[in-house]
Amino acid sequence: MNISPILSIIGWVLLAALGLYVFYIFTLRSQRHEAKLSIIIVILLLVGGLGLNAVGAGLVFIDQFESGVVISPLTAGGVRSEAIGPGLHWILPFVESVDRFSTAKQEYTMSGTSTEGAKVGNDAVEARSSDGQQVFIDATVRYFANTAKIVELRRTWQSQDNYIQSFIRPTTRNIIYNTASRYKVEEIYGALRAQLQKEIEDQLRIQFDQEGLVLDAFQLRNVTFSPEYAQSIEQKQIAQQQSEQAKLLVAKAQQEADQVRATAQGLADAAVTKAKGDAEALRQIAAALKDNPELLMYTYIQKLAPNVGLILLPSSASNPFIIDLKQLQAQYSQPPVISSGGSITPTVP
């Protein structure tokens, strides 16, 4: 708890009480009343008031996320060589003073949106890519003061506001501008964006460390372009999408053609297989008939209607050939047996 302001207030109250006491005594005397000025009271009020003010001015409380640099005309360079950390400290009252620096994490944002950045209005970093395109980069720097280098930071920049405006802002903008100029515009918003951010962050970390600051993170927030180039990007993306769609249609048509081709090939293979089977069947039939002509007669009889008894076959005009079907049916009542060699043996009851 910082008690120095409380002590200073009490000290001023005692000095004010001393003034009122002296005024009261002289007022009584001016009215010809007997009043005696007490030297003890005067001394107590005076010593108490001055003493408490001195103690209040000499006690300095440093917050948890602060570090203090003691400004002292009694030391070389005008400042103590060591900073004071969080807690209650004693300095020479009315001779020395303390400059406070925040050691908490802070951020500085530069943005094209007027309500987002540290500065009001469009504060994006304007740069040129290696292929001459104009780009606008929004970025955020997160940092904190190095407690071991607070004295050097104060000697260089005098105050916290000075190093923010005179170092962090211009240094960050300069590194972003120079680094972006080594990349093509398509690389900045495309595949090499993470590499660009990493390269900027590495350079900033070195620069910050030299000034007594620690870079916590660098964030490449947004990249925009001139309206003309943004329109060309949009048209290119539309053309690319149309090209991808056309490729899909071609692939679908190719797949359908492959299916039709496979179906046709299957039908053709089936027809060839059937033709080969039919040819083989005819060959076997021809071989069987050559050795057993009775097989043809048997097959013919099997196809006739069951009520047919005689057949008249033309042989000559005067002597037709008559077949008794009942006799033949009795003779060939059982189908002939075809041996493995192709010969046919009629089965006779």
Coordinates of C-alpha atoms in Angstrom, one line a residue, residues 143-260:
Y143 CA 5.9 -5.7 -26.2
F144 CA 7.0 -4.8 -22.7
A145 CA 10.0 -3.0 -21.0
N146 CA 12.9 -5.1 -20.0
T147 CA 13.3 -4.5 -16.2
A148 CA 17.1 -5.1 -16.5
K149 CA 17.4 -2.2 -19.0
I150 CA 15.0 0.3 -17.6
V151 CA 17.8 2.8 -16.8
E152 CA 19.2 2.7 -20.3
L153 CA 15.7 3.0 -21.7
R154 CA 15.1 6.2 -19.7
R155 CA 18.5 7.6 -20.6
T156 CA 17.8 7.2 -24.3
W157 CA 14.1 8.1 -24.5
Q158 CA 13.5 10.1 -21.3
S159 CA 9.9 8.9 -21.0
Q160 CA 7.5 6.1 -22.0
D161 CA 5.6 8.2 -24.4
N162 CA 8.8 9.2 -26.2
Y163 CA 9.9 5.7 -27.0
I164 CA 6.4 4.7 -28.2
Q165 CA 6.2 7.6 -30.6
S166 CA 9.8 8.0 -31.5
F167 CA 10.9 4.4 -31.6
I168 CA 8.2 1.7 -31.7
R169 CA 6.0 3.3 -34.3
P170 CA 8.6 4.5 -36.8
T171 CA 10.8 1.4 -36.5
T172 CA 7.9 -1.0 -37.0
R173 CA 6.6 0.9 -40.0
N174 CA 10.1 1.0 -41.6
I175 CA 10.8 -2.7 -41.2
I176 CA 7.3 -3.6 -42.6
Y177 CA 7.9 -1.4 -45.6
N178 CA 11.4 -2.7 -46.4
T179 CA 10.5 -6.3 -45.8
A180 CA 7.3 -6.2 -47.9
S181 CA 9.2 -4.7 -50.8
R182 CA 11.1 -8.0 -51.2
Y183 CA 8.0 -10.0 -51.8
K184 CA 5.6 -10.2 -54.8
V185 CA 2.1 -9.1 -54.1
E186 CA 0.7 -12.6 -54.6
E187 CA 3.2 -13.9 -52.0
I188 CA 2.2 -11.3 -49.5
Y189 CA -1.5 -12.3 -49.4
G190 CA -0.8 -15.9 -50.4
A191 CA 1.5 -18.8 -49.5
L192 CA 4.4 -16.6 -48.1
R193 CA 2.4 -14.4 -45.8
A194 CA 3.5 -16.4 -42.7
Q195 CA 7.1 -16.2 -43.8
L196 CA 6.7 -12.4 -44.2
Q197 CA 5.3 -12.1 -40.7
K198 CA 8.1 -14.2 -39.3
E199 CA 10.8 -12.2 -41.0
I200 CA 9.4 -8.9 -39.8
E201 CA 9.1 -10.3 -36.2
D202 CA 12.7 -11.4 -36.2
Q203 CA 14.0 -8.0 -37.2
L204 CA 11.8 -6.2 -34.7
R205 CA 13.0 -8.5 -31.9
I206 CA 16.6 -7.5 -32.5
Q207 CA 15.8 -3.8 -32.7
F208 CA 13.6 -3.8 -29.6
D209 CA 16.3 -5.7 -27.6
Q210 CA 18.9 -3.0 -28.4
E211 CA 16.6 -0.3 -27.0
G212 CA 15.7 -2.2 -23.7
L213 CA 12.3 -3.6 -24.9
V214 CA 11.1 -7.1 -25.3
L215 CA 9.0 -8.0 -28.3
D216 CA 6.3 -10.4 -27.2
A217 CA 4.6 -10.9 -30.6
F218 CA 4.1 -9.3 -34.0
Q219 CA 0.8 -9.9 -35.8
L220 CA 0.2 -9.2 -39.4
R221 CA -3.5 -8.4 -39.1
N222 CA -4.7 -7.6 -42.6
V223 CA -3.4 -6.9 -46.1
T224 CA -5.4 -4.8 -48.6
F225 CA -4.7 -3.5 -52.1
S226 CA -5.6 -0.7 -54.4
P227 CA -9.2 -1.0 -55.8
E228 CA -7.9 -1.8 -59.3
Y229 CA -5.8 -4.7 -58.1
A230 CA -8.4 -6.0 -55.7
Q231 CA -10.8 -6.1 -58.7
S232 CA -8.3 -8.0 -60.8
I233 CA -7.8 -10.5 -58.0
E234 CA -11.5 -11.1 -57.8
Q235 CA -11.8 -11.6 -61.5
K236 CA -8.8 -14.1 -61.4
Q237 CA -10.5 -16.0 -58.6
I238 CA -13.7 -16.2 -60.6
A239 CA -11.9 -17.4 -63.7
Q240 CA -10.1 -20.0 -61.6
Q241 CA -13.4 -21.3 -60.2
Q242 CA -14.9 -21.5 -63.6
S243 CA -11.8 -23.4 -64.8
E244 CA -12.1 -25.8 -61.9
Q245 CA -15.8 -26.3 -62.7
A246 CA -15.0 -27.0 -66.3
K247 CA -12.4 -29.6 -65.3
L248 CA -15.0 -31.3 -63.1
L249 CA -17.4 -31.4 -66.1
V250 CA -14.8 -32.9 -68.3
A251 CA -13.9 -35.5 -65.7
K252 CA -17.6 -36.4 -65.3
A253 CA -18.0 -36.8 -69.1
Q254 CA -14.8 -38.9 -69.3
Q255 CA -16.2 -41.1 -66.5
E256 CA -19.5 -41.6 -68.3
A257 CA -17.7 -42.4 -71.5
D258 CA -15.6 -45.0 -69.7
Q259 CA -18.7 -46.5 -68.3
V260 CA -20.4 -46.7 -71.8

